[in-house]
PDB file of C-alpha atoms in Angstrom:
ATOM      1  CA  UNK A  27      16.843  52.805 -13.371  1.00  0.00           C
ATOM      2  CA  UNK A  28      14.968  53.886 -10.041  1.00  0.00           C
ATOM      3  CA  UNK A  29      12.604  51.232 -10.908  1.00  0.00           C
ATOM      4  CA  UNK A  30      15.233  48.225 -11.192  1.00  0.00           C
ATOM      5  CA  UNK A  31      16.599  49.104  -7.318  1.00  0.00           C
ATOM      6  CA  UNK A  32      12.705  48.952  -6.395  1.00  0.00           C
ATOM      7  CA  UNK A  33      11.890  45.502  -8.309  1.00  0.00           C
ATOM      8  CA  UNK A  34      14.943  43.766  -7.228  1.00  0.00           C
ATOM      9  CA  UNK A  35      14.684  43.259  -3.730  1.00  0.00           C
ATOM     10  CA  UNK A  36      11.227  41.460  -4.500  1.00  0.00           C
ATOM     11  CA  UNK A  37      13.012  39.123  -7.315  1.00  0.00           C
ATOM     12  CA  UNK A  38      16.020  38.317  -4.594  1.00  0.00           C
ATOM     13  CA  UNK A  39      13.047  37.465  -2.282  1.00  0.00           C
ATOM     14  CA  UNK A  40      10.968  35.029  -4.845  1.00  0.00           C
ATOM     15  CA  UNK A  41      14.183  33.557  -6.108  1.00  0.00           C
ATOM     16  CA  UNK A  42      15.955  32.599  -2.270  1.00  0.00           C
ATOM     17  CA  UNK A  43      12.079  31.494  -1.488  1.00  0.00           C
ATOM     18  CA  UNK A  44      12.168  28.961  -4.164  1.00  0.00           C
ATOM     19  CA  UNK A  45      15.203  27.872  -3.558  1.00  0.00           C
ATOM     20  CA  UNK A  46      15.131  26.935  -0.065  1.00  0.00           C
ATOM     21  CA  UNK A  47      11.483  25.437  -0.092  1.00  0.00           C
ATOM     22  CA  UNK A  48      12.349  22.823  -3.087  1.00  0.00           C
ATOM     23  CA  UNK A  49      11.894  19.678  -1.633  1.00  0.00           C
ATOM     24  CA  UNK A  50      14.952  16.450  -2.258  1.00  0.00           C
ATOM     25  CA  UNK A  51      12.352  13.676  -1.947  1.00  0.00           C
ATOM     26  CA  UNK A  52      11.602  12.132  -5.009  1.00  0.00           C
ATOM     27  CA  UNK A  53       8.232  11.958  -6.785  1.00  0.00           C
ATOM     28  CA  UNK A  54       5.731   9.506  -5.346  1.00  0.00           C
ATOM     29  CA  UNK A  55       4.996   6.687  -7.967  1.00  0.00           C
ATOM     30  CA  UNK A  56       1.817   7.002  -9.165  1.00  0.00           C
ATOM     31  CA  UNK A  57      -1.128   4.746  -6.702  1.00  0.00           C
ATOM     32  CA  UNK A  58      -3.817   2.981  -9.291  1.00  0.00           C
ATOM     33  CA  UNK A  59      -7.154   5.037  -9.362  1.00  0.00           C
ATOM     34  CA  UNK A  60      -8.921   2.197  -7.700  1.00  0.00           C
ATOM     35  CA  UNK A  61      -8.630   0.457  -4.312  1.00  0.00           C
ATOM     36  CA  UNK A  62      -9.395  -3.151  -4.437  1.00  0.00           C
ATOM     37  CA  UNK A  63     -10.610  -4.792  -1.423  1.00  0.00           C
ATOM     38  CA  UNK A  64     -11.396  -8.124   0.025  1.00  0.00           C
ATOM     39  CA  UNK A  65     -14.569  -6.468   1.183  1.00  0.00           C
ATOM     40  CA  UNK A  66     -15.583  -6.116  -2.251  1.00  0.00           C
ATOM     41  CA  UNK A  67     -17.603  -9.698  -2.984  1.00  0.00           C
ATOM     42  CA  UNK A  68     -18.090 -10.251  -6.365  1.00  0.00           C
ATOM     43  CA  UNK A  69     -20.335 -12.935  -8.846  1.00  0.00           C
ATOM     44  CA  UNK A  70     -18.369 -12.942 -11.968  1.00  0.00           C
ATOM     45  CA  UNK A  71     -20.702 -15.281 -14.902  1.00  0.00           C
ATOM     46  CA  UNK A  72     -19.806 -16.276 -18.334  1.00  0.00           C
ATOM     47  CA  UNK A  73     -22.356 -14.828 -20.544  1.00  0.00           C
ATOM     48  CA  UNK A  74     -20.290 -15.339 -23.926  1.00  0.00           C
ATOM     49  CA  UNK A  75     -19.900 -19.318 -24.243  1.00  0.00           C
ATOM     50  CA  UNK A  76     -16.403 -19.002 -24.357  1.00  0.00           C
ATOM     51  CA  UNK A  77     -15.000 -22.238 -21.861  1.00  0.00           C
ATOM     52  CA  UNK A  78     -13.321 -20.541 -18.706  1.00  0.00           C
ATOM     53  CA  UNK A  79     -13.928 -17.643 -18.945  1.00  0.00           C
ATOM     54  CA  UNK A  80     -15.886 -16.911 -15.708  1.00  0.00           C
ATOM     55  CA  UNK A  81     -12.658 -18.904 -14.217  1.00  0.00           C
ATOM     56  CA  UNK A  82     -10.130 -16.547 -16.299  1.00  0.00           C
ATOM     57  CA  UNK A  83     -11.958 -13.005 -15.394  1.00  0.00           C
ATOM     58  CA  UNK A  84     -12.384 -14.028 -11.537  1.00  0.00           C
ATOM     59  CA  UNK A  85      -8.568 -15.203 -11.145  1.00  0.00           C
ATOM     60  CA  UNK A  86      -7.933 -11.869 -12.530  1.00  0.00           C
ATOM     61  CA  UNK A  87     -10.193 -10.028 -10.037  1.00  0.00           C
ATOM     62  CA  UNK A  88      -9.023 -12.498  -7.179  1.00  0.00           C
ATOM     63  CA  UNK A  89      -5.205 -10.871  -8.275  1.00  0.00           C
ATOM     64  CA  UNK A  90      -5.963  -7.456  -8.222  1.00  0.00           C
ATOM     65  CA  UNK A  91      -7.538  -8.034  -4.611  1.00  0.00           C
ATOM     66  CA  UNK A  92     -11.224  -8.636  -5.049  1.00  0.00           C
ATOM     67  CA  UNK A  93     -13.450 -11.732  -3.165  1.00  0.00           C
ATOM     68  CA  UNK A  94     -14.753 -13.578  -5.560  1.00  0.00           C
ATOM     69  CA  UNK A  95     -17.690 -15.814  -4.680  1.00  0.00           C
ATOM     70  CA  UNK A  96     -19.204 -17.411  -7.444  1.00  0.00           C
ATOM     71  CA  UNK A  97     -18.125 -18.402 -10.688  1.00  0.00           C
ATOM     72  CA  UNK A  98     -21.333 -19.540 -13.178  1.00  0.00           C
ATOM     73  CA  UNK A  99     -23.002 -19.127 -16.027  1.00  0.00           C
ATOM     74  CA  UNK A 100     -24.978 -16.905 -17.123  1.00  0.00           C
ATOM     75  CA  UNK A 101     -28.705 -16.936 -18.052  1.00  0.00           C
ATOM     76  CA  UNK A 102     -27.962 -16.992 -21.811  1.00  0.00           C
ATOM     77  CA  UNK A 103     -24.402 -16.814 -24.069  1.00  0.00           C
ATOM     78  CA  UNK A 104     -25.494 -13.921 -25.937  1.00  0.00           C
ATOM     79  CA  UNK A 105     -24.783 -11.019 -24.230  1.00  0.00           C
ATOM     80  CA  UNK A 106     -23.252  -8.703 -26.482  1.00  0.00           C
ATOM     81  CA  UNK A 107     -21.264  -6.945 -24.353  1.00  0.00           C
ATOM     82  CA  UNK A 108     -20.020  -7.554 -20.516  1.00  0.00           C
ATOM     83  CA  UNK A 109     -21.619  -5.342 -18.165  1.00  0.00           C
ATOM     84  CA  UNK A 110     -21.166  -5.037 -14.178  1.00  0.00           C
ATOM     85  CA  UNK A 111     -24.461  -4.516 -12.174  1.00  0.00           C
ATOM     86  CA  UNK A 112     -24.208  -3.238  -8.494  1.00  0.00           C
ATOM     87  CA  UNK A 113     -26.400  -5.273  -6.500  1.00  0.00           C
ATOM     88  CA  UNK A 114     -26.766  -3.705  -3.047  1.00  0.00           C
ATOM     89  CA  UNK A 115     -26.317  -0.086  -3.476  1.00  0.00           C
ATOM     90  CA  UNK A 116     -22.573   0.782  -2.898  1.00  0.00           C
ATOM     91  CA  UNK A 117     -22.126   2.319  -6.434  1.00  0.00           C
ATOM     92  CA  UNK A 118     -18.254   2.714  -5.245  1.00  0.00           C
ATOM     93  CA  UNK A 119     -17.570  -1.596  -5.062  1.00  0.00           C
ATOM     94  CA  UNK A 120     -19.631  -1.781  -9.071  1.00  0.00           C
ATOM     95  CA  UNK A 121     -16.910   1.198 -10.226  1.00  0.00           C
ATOM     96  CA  UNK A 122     -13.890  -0.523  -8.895  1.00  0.00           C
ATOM     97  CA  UNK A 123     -14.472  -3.582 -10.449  1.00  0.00           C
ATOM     98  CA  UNK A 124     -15.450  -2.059 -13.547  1.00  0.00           C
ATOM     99  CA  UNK A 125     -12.032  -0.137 -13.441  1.00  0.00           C
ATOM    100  CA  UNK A 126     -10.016  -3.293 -12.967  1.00  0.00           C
ATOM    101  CA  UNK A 127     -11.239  -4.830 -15.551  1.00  0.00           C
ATOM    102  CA  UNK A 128     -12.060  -2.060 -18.097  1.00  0.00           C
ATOM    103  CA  UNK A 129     -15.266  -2.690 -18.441  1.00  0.00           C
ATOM    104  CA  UNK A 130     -17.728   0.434 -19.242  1.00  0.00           C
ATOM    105  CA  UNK A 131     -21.073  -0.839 -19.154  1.00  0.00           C
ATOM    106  CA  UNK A 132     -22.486  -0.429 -15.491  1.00  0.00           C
ATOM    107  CA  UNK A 133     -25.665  -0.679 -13.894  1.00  0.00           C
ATOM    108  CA  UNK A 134     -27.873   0.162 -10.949  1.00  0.00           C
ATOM    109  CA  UNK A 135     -30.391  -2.995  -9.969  1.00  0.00           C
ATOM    110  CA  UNK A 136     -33.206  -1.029  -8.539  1.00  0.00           C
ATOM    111  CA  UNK A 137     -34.292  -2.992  -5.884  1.00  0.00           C
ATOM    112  CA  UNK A 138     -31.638  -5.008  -4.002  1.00  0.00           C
ATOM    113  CA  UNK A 139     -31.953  -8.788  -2.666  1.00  0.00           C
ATOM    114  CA  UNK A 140     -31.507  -8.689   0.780  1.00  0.00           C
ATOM    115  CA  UNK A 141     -30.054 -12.430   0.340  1.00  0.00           C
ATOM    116  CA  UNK A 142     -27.360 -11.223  -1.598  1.00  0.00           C
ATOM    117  CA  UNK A 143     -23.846 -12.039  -0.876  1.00  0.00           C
ATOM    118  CA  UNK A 144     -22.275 -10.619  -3.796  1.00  0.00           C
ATOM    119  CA  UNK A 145     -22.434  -6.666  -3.907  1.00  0.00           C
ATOM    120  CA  UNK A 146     -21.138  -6.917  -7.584  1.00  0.00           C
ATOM    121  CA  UNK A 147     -21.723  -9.240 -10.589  1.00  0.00           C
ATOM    122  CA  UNK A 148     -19.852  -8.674 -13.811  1.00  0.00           C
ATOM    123  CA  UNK A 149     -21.262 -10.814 -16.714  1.00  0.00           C
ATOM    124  CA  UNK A 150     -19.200 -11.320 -19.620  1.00  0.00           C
ATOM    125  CA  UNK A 151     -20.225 -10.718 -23.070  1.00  0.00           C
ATOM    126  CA  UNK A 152     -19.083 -11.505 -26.627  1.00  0.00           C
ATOM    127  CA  UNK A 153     -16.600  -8.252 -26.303  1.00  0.00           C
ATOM    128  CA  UNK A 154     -14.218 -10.072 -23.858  1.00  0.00           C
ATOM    129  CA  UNK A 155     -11.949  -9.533 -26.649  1.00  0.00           C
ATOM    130  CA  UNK A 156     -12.026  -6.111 -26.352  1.00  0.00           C
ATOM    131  CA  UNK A 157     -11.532  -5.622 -22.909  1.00  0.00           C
ATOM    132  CA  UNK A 158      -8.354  -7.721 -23.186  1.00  0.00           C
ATOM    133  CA  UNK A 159      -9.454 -10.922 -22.106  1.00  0.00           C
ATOM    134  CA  UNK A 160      -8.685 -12.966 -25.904  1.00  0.00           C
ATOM    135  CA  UNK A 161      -4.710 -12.841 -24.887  1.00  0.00           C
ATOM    136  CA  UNK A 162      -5.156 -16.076 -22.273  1.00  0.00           C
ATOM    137  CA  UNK A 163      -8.113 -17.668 -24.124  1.00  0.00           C
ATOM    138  CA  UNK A 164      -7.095 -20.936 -25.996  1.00  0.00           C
ATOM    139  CA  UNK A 165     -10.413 -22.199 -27.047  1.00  0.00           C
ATOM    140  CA  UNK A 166     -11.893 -19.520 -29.170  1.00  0.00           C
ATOM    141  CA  UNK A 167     -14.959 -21.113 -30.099  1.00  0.00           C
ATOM    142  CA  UNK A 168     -18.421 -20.686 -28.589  1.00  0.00           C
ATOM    143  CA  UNK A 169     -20.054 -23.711 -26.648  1.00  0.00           C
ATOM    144  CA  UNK A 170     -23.264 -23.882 -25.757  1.00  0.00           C
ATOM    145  CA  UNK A 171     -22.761 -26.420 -23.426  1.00  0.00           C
ATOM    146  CA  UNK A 172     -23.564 -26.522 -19.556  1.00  0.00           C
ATOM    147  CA  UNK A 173     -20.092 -26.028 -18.348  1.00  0.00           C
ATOM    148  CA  UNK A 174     -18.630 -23.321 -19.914  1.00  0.00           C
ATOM    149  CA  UNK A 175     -17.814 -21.763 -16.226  1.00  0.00           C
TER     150      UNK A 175
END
């Protein structure tokens, strides 16, 4: 019983602590894990054939906040899977891009162009599909053509 009289000055303590120090401001919504930025330029090239797709992906980077530069194709529309290369060593611009767009494949050109605009260029491959890109695609078919931008 001796013990109870001891321990319950320290429980009156804790309890009045946390109830006065509870804050009434709501939860802060959650902030997305990356920060776009107009600073970020990006080169965004169709690599998959699919007509407007390089349009498609940049309007979608444009949106989320991104400076998109140049819209092209690729060297080739067989690229198996879209991939973002950093270009001019800020490995932070290549992993917000990659975020936005859910795009895993990433990386490092070795030595950078010092003409370089663009400090990131994603290429898209044959998986746009599954990195959500098939829901605004109405030509599904691949064309080899020159202006499949």
């Amino acid at each position: 019983m001796m013990r109870f009289w001891l321990i319950l000055p320290f429980l009156t303590i804790i309890t009045a602590y946390a109830f006065f120090s509870r804050t009434d401001n709501p939860a802060q919504p959650a902030l997305p894990s990356f920060t776009a930025s107009r600073d970020v330029k990006v080169e965004v090239l169709n690599g998959c054939g699919v007509d407007g797709m390089a349009r498609m992906v940049g309007n979608r980077l444009r949106a989320a906040g991104f400076d998109v530069m140049t819209l092209d194709n690729a060297d080739r529309f067989d690229y198996p899977e879209s991939i973002v290369i950093e270009r001019l060593r800020r490995p932070n611009d290549a992993d917000r891009v990659a975020e936005a767009l859910g795009i895993g494949n990433r990386i490092q050109q070795i030595v950078p162009d010092p003409f370089r605009i663009e400090s990131v260029t994603v290429i898209i491959g044959r998986d746009y599909r599954r990195i959500g890109l098939d829901k605004q695609v109405s030509i599904r078919t691949i064309r080899t053509s020159t202006l499949n931008l």
